[in-house]
Coordinates of C-alpha atoms in Angstrom, one line a residue:
M297 CA 8.2 -19.5 -0.4
T298 CA 4.8 -18.4 -1.7
L299 CA 2.4 -17.2 1.0
S300 CA -1.0 -18.8 1.2
P301 CA -4.0 -16.6 2.3
E302 CA -5.0 -19.4 4.5
A303 CA -1.7 -19.7 6.4
P304 CA -2.2 -19.4 10.2
T305 CA -1.1 -16.3 12.0
A306 CA 1.4 -17.8 14.4
V307 CA 2.4 -15.3 17.0
P308 CA 4.1 -15.5 20.4
D309 CA 1.9 -15.9 23.5
G310 CA -0.4 -12.8 23.9
R311 CA 0.7 -11.9 27.4
H312 CA 4.1 -13.6 28.0
G313 CA 7.3 -14.0 26.1
V314 CA 7.0 -11.0 23.9
R315 CA 10.0 -8.8 23.8
P316 CA 9.7 -5.2 22.6
P317 CA 11.7 -4.7 19.4
R318 CA 14.6 -2.2 19.2
L319 CA 13.4 1.3 18.2
V320 CA 14.8 2.9 15.1
A321 CA 14.1 6.6 14.8
H322 CA 13.1 7.4 11.3
R323 CA 15.0 10.5 10.1
G324 CA 15.7 11.4 13.7
A325 CA 12.6 12.8 15.4
P326 CA 10.6 14.4 12.6
R327 CA 7.6 15.1 14.8
V328 CA 9.7 17.2 17.1
R329 CA 12.4 18.8 14.9
R330 CA 13.0 19.0 11.2
E331 CA 13.9 15.7 9.7
N332 CA 17.5 14.8 9.0
T333 CA 18.9 17.7 11.0
M334 CA 21.3 17.7 14.0
P335 CA 18.4 18.7 16.4
A336 CA 16.3 15.8 15.1
V337 CA 19.2 13.4 15.7
A338 CA 19.8 14.8 19.2
V339 CA 16.2 14.4 20.2
A340 CA 16.0 10.8 18.9
E341 CA 19.1 10.0 20.9
A342 CA 17.7 11.6 24.0
L343 CA 14.4 9.7 23.6
G344 CA 16.4 6.5 23.8
A345 CA 16.3 5.3 20.2
E346 CA 18.7 2.4 19.8
T347 CA 19.3 3.3 16.2
I348 CA 18.8 6.5 14.3
E349 CA 18.0 6.2 10.6
I350 CA 19.2 9.0 8.4
D351 CA 19.2 9.6 4.6
V352 CA 22.4 10.6 2.9
R353 CA 23.1 12.3 -0.4
R354 CA 26.2 13.8 -1.9
T355 CA 26.9 17.4 -2.8
A356 CA 28.6 18.5 -6.1
D357 CA 32.0 18.6 -4.4
G358 CA 31.6 15.2 -2.8
V359 CA 30.4 15.9 0.7
A360 CA 28.0 13.4 2.3
V361 CA 25.0 15.3 3.8
L362 CA 21.7 14.4 5.4
L363 CA 18.9 14.7 3.0
H364 CA 16.1 12.4 1.8
D365 CA 15.1 13.9 -1.5
E366 CA 17.1 14.3 -4.6
T367 CA 16.4 18.0 -4.6
L368 CA 16.5 20.6 -1.9
G369 CA 13.0 21.8 -2.6
R370 CA 10.6 20.1 -0.2
M371 CA 12.6 20.7 3.0
W372 CA 14.8 23.8 2.1
G373 CA 13.0 25.7 -0.6
D374 CA 15.6 25.4 -3.2
A375 CA 14.6 23.5 -6.4
R376 CA 18.2 22.4 -7.3
C377 CA 19.4 18.8 -7.0
V378 CA 21.8 18.6 -4.1
S379 CA 24.3 16.8 -6.3
A380 CA 24.6 20.0 -8.3
V381 CA 25.3 22.3 -5.4
D382 CA 28.6 22.7 -3.5
W383 CA 28.7 22.1 0.2
C384 CA 29.4 25.8 1.0
D385 CA 26.0 26.7 -0.6
V386 CA 24.2 23.8 1.0
A387 CA 25.5 24.9 4.4
R388 CA 23.9 28.3 4.0
L389 CA 20.3 26.9 3.8
G390 CA 18.1 27.1 6.8
N391 CA 18.7 29.0 10.0
G392 CA 20.1 28.5 13.5
L393 CA 20.5 24.8 14.2
D394 CA 18.0 23.8 11.5
R395 CA 20.4 23.3 8.7
I396 CA 21.6 20.4 6.6
P397 CA 24.4 18.6 8.5
R398 CA 27.3 16.7 7.2
L399 CA 27.5 13.0 7.8
D400 CA 30.9 13.2 9.5
D401 CA 29.4 15.8 12.0
V402 CA 26.6 13.3 12.9
L403 CA 29.1 10.5 13.4
E404 CA 31.0 12.7 15.8
R405 CA 27.9 13.8 17.6
L406 CA 27.0 10.2 18.4
D407 CA 30.5 9.1 19.2
G408 CA 30.4 7.4 22.6
C409 CA 26.6 7.4 22.7
R410 CA 24.3 4.4 22.9
S411 CA 22.6 5.1 19.6
T412 CA 23.9 3.7 16.4
L413 CA 23.2 5.0 12.8
L414 CA 21.3 3.4 10.0
V415 CA 22.3 5.1 6.7
D416 CA 19.7 5.0 4.0
L417 CA 21.0 5.4 0.4
A418 CA 19.1 5.7 -2.9
D419 CA 22.1 6.0 -5.3
A420 CA 25.3 4.2 -5.9
S421 CA 27.3 7.4 -6.2
D422 CA 25.9 8.6 -2.9
A423 CA 26.8 5.3 -1.4
M424 CA 30.5 5.6 -2.4
V425 CA 30.8 9.1 -0.8
A426 CA 29.0 8.0 2.4
A427 CA 31.1 4.8 2.6
R428 CA 34.4 6.8 2.3
T429 CA 33.2 9.2 4.9
V430 CA 32.5 6.4 7.4
A431 CA 35.8 4.7 6.5
A432 CA 37.7 7.8 7.4
F433 CA 35.9 8.3 10.7
R434 CA 38.1 7.3 13.7
G435 CA 35.4 7.2 16.3
T436 CA 33.2 4.3 17.7
T437 CA 29.8 5.2 16.3
G438 CA 28.2 2.0 14.9
V439 CA 26.8 2.2 11.4
A440 CA 24.5 0.0 9.4
W441 CA 23.2 0.5 5.9
R442 CA 20.1 0.0 3.8
G443 CA 19.1 1.0 0.3
A444 CA 18.7 0.0 -3.3
P445 CA 20.7 -3.1 -4.3
E446 CA 23.0 -1.1 -6.6
A447 CA 23.8 1.3 -3.7
M448 CA 24.5 -1.6 -1.4
S449 CA 26.8 -3.2 -4.0
A450 CA 28.8 0.0 -4.3
L451 CA 29.0 0.2 -0.6
R452 CA 30.5 -3.2 -0.3
S453 CA 33.3 -2.2 -2.7
V454 CA 34.5 0.3 -0.1
L455 CA 33.3 -1.4 3.1
P456 CA 33.3 -5.1 2.4
D457 CA 32.3 -5.9 6.0
A458 CA 29.5 -3.4 6.2
D459 CA 26.3 -4.3 8.1
V460 CA 23.6 -4.3 5.4
W461 CA 19.8 -4.3 5.9
L462 CA 18.1 -5.7 2.9
A463 CA 15.1 -3.6 1.8
W464 CA 12.4 -6.2 0.8
E465 CA 9.2 -5.3 -1.0
S466 CA 7.5 -8.7 -1.6
L467 CA 5.1 -11.0 0.1
E468 CA 7.3 -13.9 -0.8
A469 CA 10.0 -14.6 1.8
P470 CA 13.6 -14.4 0.6
T471 CA 15.6 -17.4 -0.2
A472 CA 19.3 -18.1 0.6
A473 CA 20.0 -17.2 -3.1
D474 CA 18.5 -13.8 -2.6
L475 CA 20.9 -13.1 0.2
E476 CA 24.1 -14.4 -1.4
E477 CA 25.4 -11.2 -3.0
L478 CA 24.8 -8.7 -0.1
A479 CA 24.9 -11.1 2.9
P480 CA 22.6 -8.8 4.9
S481 CA 22.1 -9.1 8.7
T482 CA 18.5 -7.8 8.6
L483 CA 15.4 -8.1 6.4
D484 CA 13.9 -4.6 6.2
L485 CA 10.2 -4.8 5.5
D486 CA 7.6 -2.1 4.8
I487 CA 4.7 -2.9 7.1
A488 CA 2.7 -3.5 3.9
F489 CA 4.7 -6.7 3.4
L490 CA 5.0 -7.8 7.0
T491 CA 3.5 -11.3 7.6
P492 CA 4.1 -14.1 10.1
C493 CA 5.5 -16.3 7.3
T494 CA 8.0 -13.8 6.2
V495 CA 9.2 -13.2 9.8
E496 CA 9.6 -16.9 10.4
A497 CA 11.4 -17.5 7.1
A498 CA 13.8 -14.7 7.7
H499 CA 14.6 -15.9 11.2
D500 CA 15.2 -19.4 9.8
L501 CA 17.7 -17.9 7.4
G502 CA 19.5 -16.3 10.4
L503 CA 18.2 -12.8 9.6
Q504 CA 16.8 -10.2 11.9
V505 CA 13.6 -8.5 10.8
S506 CA 12.9 -4.7 10.8
A507 CA 9.4 -3.3 10.2
R508 CA 8.8 0.2 8.8
T509 CA 7.2 2.7 9.2
V510 CA 5.2 2.1 12.4
D511 CA 3.8 5.1 14.3
D512 CA 0.6 3.7 16.0
D513 CA 0.1 1.5 19.0
E514 CA -1.9 -1.3 17.4
P515 CA 0.5 -2.2 14.5
A516 CA 3.5 -1.7 16.9
L517 CA 2.1 -4.2 19.3
W518 CA 1.2 -6.6 16.5
A519 CA 4.7 -6.4 15.0
A520 CA 6.2 -7.2 18.4
R521 CA 3.9 -10.2 18.7
L522 CA 5.1 -11.4 15.3
G523 CA 8.6 -11.4 16.7
V524 CA 10.2 -8.6 14.7
D525 CA 13.6 -7.4 16.0
A526 CA 13.3 -3.7 15.2
V527 CA 10.6 -1.2 14.5
V528 CA 11.3 2.0 12.4
T529 CA 9.1 4.8 13.6
N530 CA 8.6 8.6 13.3
D531 CA 7.3 8.6 16.9
V532 CA 9.8 6.9 19.3
A533 CA 8.2 8.3 22.4
S534 CA 4.7 7.0 21.6
V535 CA 5.8 3.5 20.5
R536 CA 8.1 3.2 23.5
A537 CA 5.2 4.1 25.8
A538 CA 3.0 1.5 24.1
Y539 CA 5.6 -1.2 24.7
A540 CA 6.1 -0.1 28.3
A541 CA 2.3 -0.3 28.9
A542 CA 2.1 -3.8 27.4
E543 CA 5.0 -5.0 29.5
R544 CA 3.4 -3.5 32.6
D545 CA -0.3 -4.4 32.0
G546 CA 0.0 -7.4 29.7
W547 CA 0.2 -7.7 26.0
P548 CA -3.2 -7.5 24.2
D549 CA -4.8 -10.8 23.4
P550 CA -4.2 -11.6 19.7
D551 CA -7.3 -13.8 19.6
R552 CA -9.7 -11.0 20.7
E553 CA -11.7 -9.8 17.7
P554 CA -13.8 -6.6 17.9
G555 CA -17.4 -6.9 16.9
E556 CA -18.5 -6.6 13.3
T557 CA -20.1 -3.2 13.8
E558 CA -16.9 -1.8 15.2
V559 CA -14.8 -3.3 12.4
A560 CA -17.2 -2.1 9.7
S561 CA -17.4 1.5 11.1
R562 CA -13.6 1.8 11.4
A563 CA -13.1 0.2 8.0
Q564 CA -15.6 2.5 6.3
A565 CA -13.9 5.6 7.6
L566 CA -10.5 4.2 6.6
A567 CA -11.6 3.2 3.1
H568 CA -13.1 6.6 2.6
R569 CA -9.8 8.4 3.5
I570 CA -7.8 6.0 1.4
A571 CA -10.0 6.5 -1.6
H572 CA -9.4 10.3 -1.5
E573 CA -5.7 9.8 -1.0
V574 CA -5.6 7.5 -4.1
I575 CA -7.5 10.0 -6.1
A576 CA -5.0 12.7 -5.4
F577 CA -2.0 10.5 -6.0
T578 CA -3.3 9.0 -9.3
R579 CA -4.1 12.4 -10.7
E580 CA -0.8 14.0 -9.6
H581 CA 1.7 11.2 -10.2
P582 CA 2.9 10.9 -13.8
V583 CA 3.1 7.4 -15.2
G584 CA 6.8 6.3 -15.2
S585 CA 7.6 2.7 -16.0
V586 CA 5.2 0.6 -18.0
T587 CA 5.8 -3.2 -18.1
T588 CA 3.8 -6.2 -19.1
K589 CA 2.6 -9.3 -17.2
A590 CA 0.7 -12.2 -18.8
N591 CA 0.9 -10.8 -22.4
P592 CA 1.8 -7.6 -24.3
A593 CA -1.7 -6.2 -23.7
D594 CA -1.6 -6.8 -19.9
L595 CA 0.1 -3.7 -18.6
V596 CA 1.3 -2.6 -15.2
T597 CA 2.7 0.8 -14.2
D598 CA 4.6 2.2 -11.3
V599 CA 1.4 3.9 -10.3
D600 CA -0.3 0.5 -9.8
R601 CA 2.5 -0.7 -7.5
L602 CA 2.9 2.5 -5.5
V603 CA -0.9 2.8 -4.9
E604 CA -1.1 -0.8 -3.8
Q605 CA 1.9 -0.5 -1.4
H606 CA 0.3 2.7 0.1
V607 CA -3.1 1.1 0.6
R608 CA -1.6 -2.1 2.1
S609 CA 0.4 0.1 4.6
R610 CA -2.7 2.2 5.5
V611 CA -4.8 -0.9 6.1
R612 CA -2.1 -2.7 8.1
T613 CA -1.7 0.3 10.3
V614 CA -5.3 0.1 11.4
F615 CA -6.1 -3.6 11.0
P616 CA -2.7 -5.4 11.3
S617 CA -4.3 -8.9 11.7
H618 CA -6.5 -8.7 8.6
G619 CA -5.7 -10.6 5.4
F620 CA -5.1 -8.7 2.2
T621 CA -5.2 -9.7 -1.4
G622 CA -4.0 -7.2 -4.1
E623 CA -3.7 -7.2 -7.8
E624 CA 0.1 -6.5 -7.9
Y625 CA 1.5 -8.2 -4.8
G626 CA -0.8 -11.1 -4.2
A627 CA -2.3 -12.5 -1.0
A628 CA -1.1 -12.0 2.6
P629 CA -2.5 -14.2 5.4
G630 CA -4.8 -13.0 8.1
D631 CA -7.9 -13.6 10.2
R632 CA -11.5 -14.0 9.0
H633 CA -11.3 -10.5 7.5
R634 CA -9.8 -10.0 4.1
W635 CA -9.3 -6.8 2.0
F636 CA -9.3 -7.0 -1.8
L637 CA -7.7 -4.3 -3.8
D638 CA -7.2 -3.3 -7.4
P639 CA -5.1 -0.2 -7.3
V640 CA -5.7 0.8 -10.9
D641 CA -8.5 -0.9 -12.7
G642 CA -8.0 0.3 -16.3
T643 CA -4.2 0.3 -16.4
T644 CA -4.2 0.2 -20.2
N645 CA -6.3 3.4 -20.2
L646 CA -3.9 5.0 -17.6
A647 CA -0.8 4.0 -19.6
N648 CA -2.3 5.5 -22.8
G649 CA -3.5 8.7 -21.2
V650 CA -7.2 7.8 -21.3
P651 CA -8.9 9.3 -18.1
W652 CA -11.1 6.4 -17.3
T653 CA -9.7 4.3 -14.4
S654 CA -10.6 3.4 -10.9
M655 CA -9.5 1.9 -7.6
S656 CA -11.5 -0.9 -6.0
L657 CA -11.1 -1.6 -2.3
C658 CA -13.4 -4.1 -0.5
L659 CA -13.4 -5.6 3.0
T660 CA -14.9 -9.1 3.5
R661 CA -15.6 -11.2 6.6
G662 CA -15.8 -14.9 6.1
G663 CA -16.2 -14.3 2.4
S664 CA -19.1 -11.8 2.7
P665 CA -18.6 -8.2 1.8
L666 CA -18.7 -5.6 4.6
V667 CA -17.4 -2.4 3.1
G668 CA -16.5 -1.3 -0.4
V669 CA -15.3 1.9 -2.1
V670 CA -14.7 2.7 -5.7
A671 CA -12.6 5.8 -6.4
D672 CA -12.8 7.6 -9.7
P673 CA -9.7 9.8 -9.9
W674 CA -10.7 11.7 -13.0
R675 CA -14.1 12.9 -11.7
G676 CA -12.9 13.1 -8.1
E677 CA -15.7 10.8 -7.0
V678 CA -15.8 8.1 -4.3
L679 CA -18.7 5.7 -4.4
E680 CA -19.0 3.8 -1.1
A681 CA -21.1 1.1 0.5
R682 CA -21.5 -0.7 3.8
R683 CA -23.5 -3.9 4.1
G684 CA -27.0 -3.1 5.4
R685 CA -26.3 0.6 5.5
G686 CA -26.8 1.6 1.9
A687 CA -24.6 3.2 -0.8
M688 CA -23.4 6.8 -1.1
L689 CA -21.9 9.1 -3.7
R690 CA -20.5 12.2 -1.9
D691 CA -23.4 13.0 0.5
R692 CA -26.1 11.6 -1.7
P693 CA -27.7 8.2 -1.0
L694 CA -27.7 5.9 -4.1
R695 CA -31.1 4.2 -4.5
L696 CA -32.5 2.6 -7.6
D697 CA -36.3 2.6 -7.9
D698 CA -38.4 -0.4 -8.9
A699 CA -40.1 1.3 -11.9
P700 CA -40.0 -0.7 -15.1
R701 CA -37.3 0.4 -17.5
A702 CA -37.2 -0.3 -21.3
L703 CA -33.9 -1.3 -23.0
A704 CA -34.7 1.0 -25.9
G705 CA -32.5 4.1 -25.6
A706 CA -30.6 2.8 -22.6
V707 CA -26.9 2.1 -22.2
V708 CA -25.4 -1.2 -21.0
G709 CA -21.7 -1.5 -20.1
T710 CA -19.4 -4.4 -20.5
E711 CA -15.6 -5.1 -20.7
L712 CA -13.4 -7.3 -22.8
D713 CA -12.0 -10.5 -21.5
G714 CA -8.5 -9.2 -21.3
H715 CA -8.1 -7.7 -24.7
R716 CA -10.5 -10.0 -26.5
P717 CA -14.3 -10.2 -26.7
W718 CA -15.9 -12.7 -24.3
A719 CA -17.8 -15.7 -25.6
G720 CA -21.2 -14.3 -26.6
F721 CA -20.1 -10.7 -26.9
G722 CA -21.1 -10.4 -30.5
A723 CA -24.5 -12.0 -30.0
F724 CA -25.1 -9.8 -27.0
L725 CA -24.2 -6.7 -29.0
D726 CA -26.6 -7.7 -31.8
A727 CA -29.4 -8.5 -29.4
L728 CA -29.1 -5.2 -27.7
A729 CA -28.9 -3.3 -31.0
D730 CA -32.1 -5.0 -32.1
R731 CA -33.8 -3.5 -29.0
S732 CA -32.2 0.0 -29.7
C733 CA -30.0 -0.4 -26.7
T734 CA -26.3 0.7 -26.8
L735 CA -23.4 -1.4 -25.5
R736 CA -20.3 0.4 -24.2
V737 CA -16.8 -0.8 -23.6
Q738 CA -14.8 1.8 -21.6
G739 CA -11.9 0.0 -20.1
S740 CA -12.6 -0.4 -16.3
G741 CA -14.7 -3.3 -15.1
T742 CA -14.9 -1.7 -11.6
L743 CA -16.5 1.4 -13.0
T744 CA -18.7 -0.5 -15.5
I745 CA -20.4 -2.2 -12.5
A746 CA -20.3 0.6 -10.0
Q747 CA -21.9 3.1 -12.4
V748 CA -25.1 1.1 -12.4
A749 CA -25.4 1.7 -8.7
A750 CA -25.2 5.4 -9.4
G751 CA -28.0 5.2 -12.0
R752 CA -25.6 5.7 -14.9
G753 CA -26.7 3.0 -17.4
I754 CA -29.3 0.3 -17.1
G755 CA -26.9 -2.6 -16.5
G756 CA -23.4 -4.0 -16.9
C757 CA -21.8 -7.4 -17.4
V758 CA -18.3 -8.9 -17.0
S759 CA -17.0 -12.2 -18.2
A760 CA -15.5 -13.4 -14.9
F761 CA -16.1 -12.2 -11.3
D762 CA -13.0 -11.5 -9.2
P763 CA -13.4 -9.8 -5.8
I764 CA -10.1 -7.9 -6.4
D765 CA -11.7 -6.1 -9.4
H766 CA -15.4 -6.3 -8.7
G767 CA -16.0 -6.9 -5.0
A768 CA -16.6 -3.2 -4.0
A769 CA -18.8 -2.6 -7.1
V770 CA -21.0 -5.6 -6.5
L771 CA -21.6 -4.5 -2.9
L772 CA -22.5 -1.0 -4.2
V773 CA -25.1 -2.4 -6.6
H774 CA -26.6 -4.6 -3.9
E775 CA -26.8 -1.7 -1.4
A776 CA -28.2 0.7 -4.0
G777 CA -31.1 -1.7 -4.7
G778 CA -29.8 -3.1 -7.9
V779 CA -29.8 -6.8 -9.0
V780 CA -26.7 -9.0 -9.3
L781 CA -27.2 -12.1 -11.4
T782 CA -25.4 -15.1 -12.7
R783 CA -26.6 -17.4 -15.5
S784 CA -29.0 -19.1 -13.0
G785 CA -30.5 -15.9 -11.6
P786 CA -30.0 -13.4 -8.7
V787 CA -27.4 -13.8 -6.0
D788 CA -27.3 -12.1 -2.6
G789 CA -23.5 -11.9 -2.1
F790 CA -20.6 -12.3 -4.4
P791 CA -21.0 -14.3 -7.7
P792 CA -18.8 -17.4 -7.9
V793 CA -15.2 -16.5 -8.7
G794 CA -14.5 -16.8 -12.4
E795 CA -18.1 -16.9 -13.4
P796 CA -19.7 -14.3 -15.7
F797 CA -22.2 -12.0 -14.0
L798 CA -24.6 -9.2 -14.8
V799 CA -25.8 -6.3 -12.7
A800 CA -29.0 -4.4 -13.6
H801 CA -31.5 -1.8 -12.7
P802 CA -34.3 -3.7 -11.0
G803 CA -36.9 -2.5 -13.5
A804 CA -34.9 -4.0 -16.4
A805 CA -33.2 -7.0 -14.8
D806 CA -35.5 -9.7 -16.1
E807 CA -35.4 -8.6 -19.8
L808 CA -31.6 -7.9 -19.7
H809 CA -30.9 -11.2 -18.0
A810 CA -32.8 -13.0 -20.7
V811 CA -30.9 -11.3 -23.5
W812 CA -27.6 -11.9 -21.8
T813 CA -28.1 -15.6 -21.0
A814 CA -29.4 -16.2 -24.6
A815 CA -26.2 -14.6 -25.9
L816 CA -24.0 -16.7 -23.7
A817 CA -25.9 -19.9 -24.8
A818 CA -25.8 -18.9 -28.5
D819 CA -22.0 -18.8 -28.5

């Protein structure tokens, strides 16, 4: 099933008939005690979590222990991989009760308690050790499992009747064929991929639905209204309190929309934070996998996917009912608001070590842009705009004057159409050269357009408008006082999708537009 961005958001009645989902404590109670420790498990159980999720790894001598990371560094200050360290050495880390526990000790701790365990596994070898540990346990603690498909397949070889939660990272709902091998009981969704259609499709297949990781009231209430069966959270107490308040006072009306000013203010603050998070991640995360999409020149990296999943989750946390369209995972349905994201514009540059890429994030309402940010990881810059409120770079307003500008000695930016020149490219290059104006192709359409708003270059053009790639940059140009043009002249909002467009300094817009349209016509 492919989701349509226009699909209706079907939710249960806003005040009646909504049942709070089961609460799954993520890594115990990490906001109270250190994650994946016995105190964290005990606090989660005391807070009333129906299920406690833990991460399990194996030691060098085959002991199943609670640890999320492959190494001991982040939590325990030891850079070694836990799989290379014997249990006796692992047991010495930490102090007091804040130590790495064994899985069998946790099973005994919860024996006879109401809370069950959800064991998260990243590796098939870890799964074998964890499965044997559970198989040898003689108590009554209930255990379910989630993790990578290869880990779940290994688990099944030891525990053929294990209760498996299928981790699902797609906006397309699963089919019966997707479920055949692992026969899961539950579809486990990151909140980035939680949609009404997916919940409905999963229930139709007889699956329960779990949403992760939900720590704030608004997305928790939204997930409940969608009908999810479980919510994974770092903050059991707060989410439980939100559900109790909704049952007592009435569930929020899903049809109530905040005013545009409120939405735009919150969205601008959120987009600003996201942009800085993406800058840090893109700079620090080495490119791992590189694959292709439409052709061998159309690249995608793990950074593209990880950034998009992060941004989707951040937006969903604040605006759960908004629609979202991203470069890598497609369109999710929503209300009149829709976010457009290109996580890495200039992926070919990124994959080849060229430091000229960007992220584009734009919020629209009814098709009109409200907020846009362009993040430049390699210069650490965030260019941002809000409709009617201007454009900014750091604390400096961006404003292009109306003084006439000559093309001679100026720079105009453009991008290839994929990896080929667009129709009219050669004629445009020649016409600019005749006017002593230089044409640049640097590899990120988002930056090519956004730089004009910052006064860097006299203009820029792209062969086909797409709000995913260019929405934020076009808003920046408008709010900075620049001109956005199609073949027929200036436009106030977005250019038509798929149409070539030009942005220009107002003092050079007429001449540059004439040169550009003549080049398009000549070809």
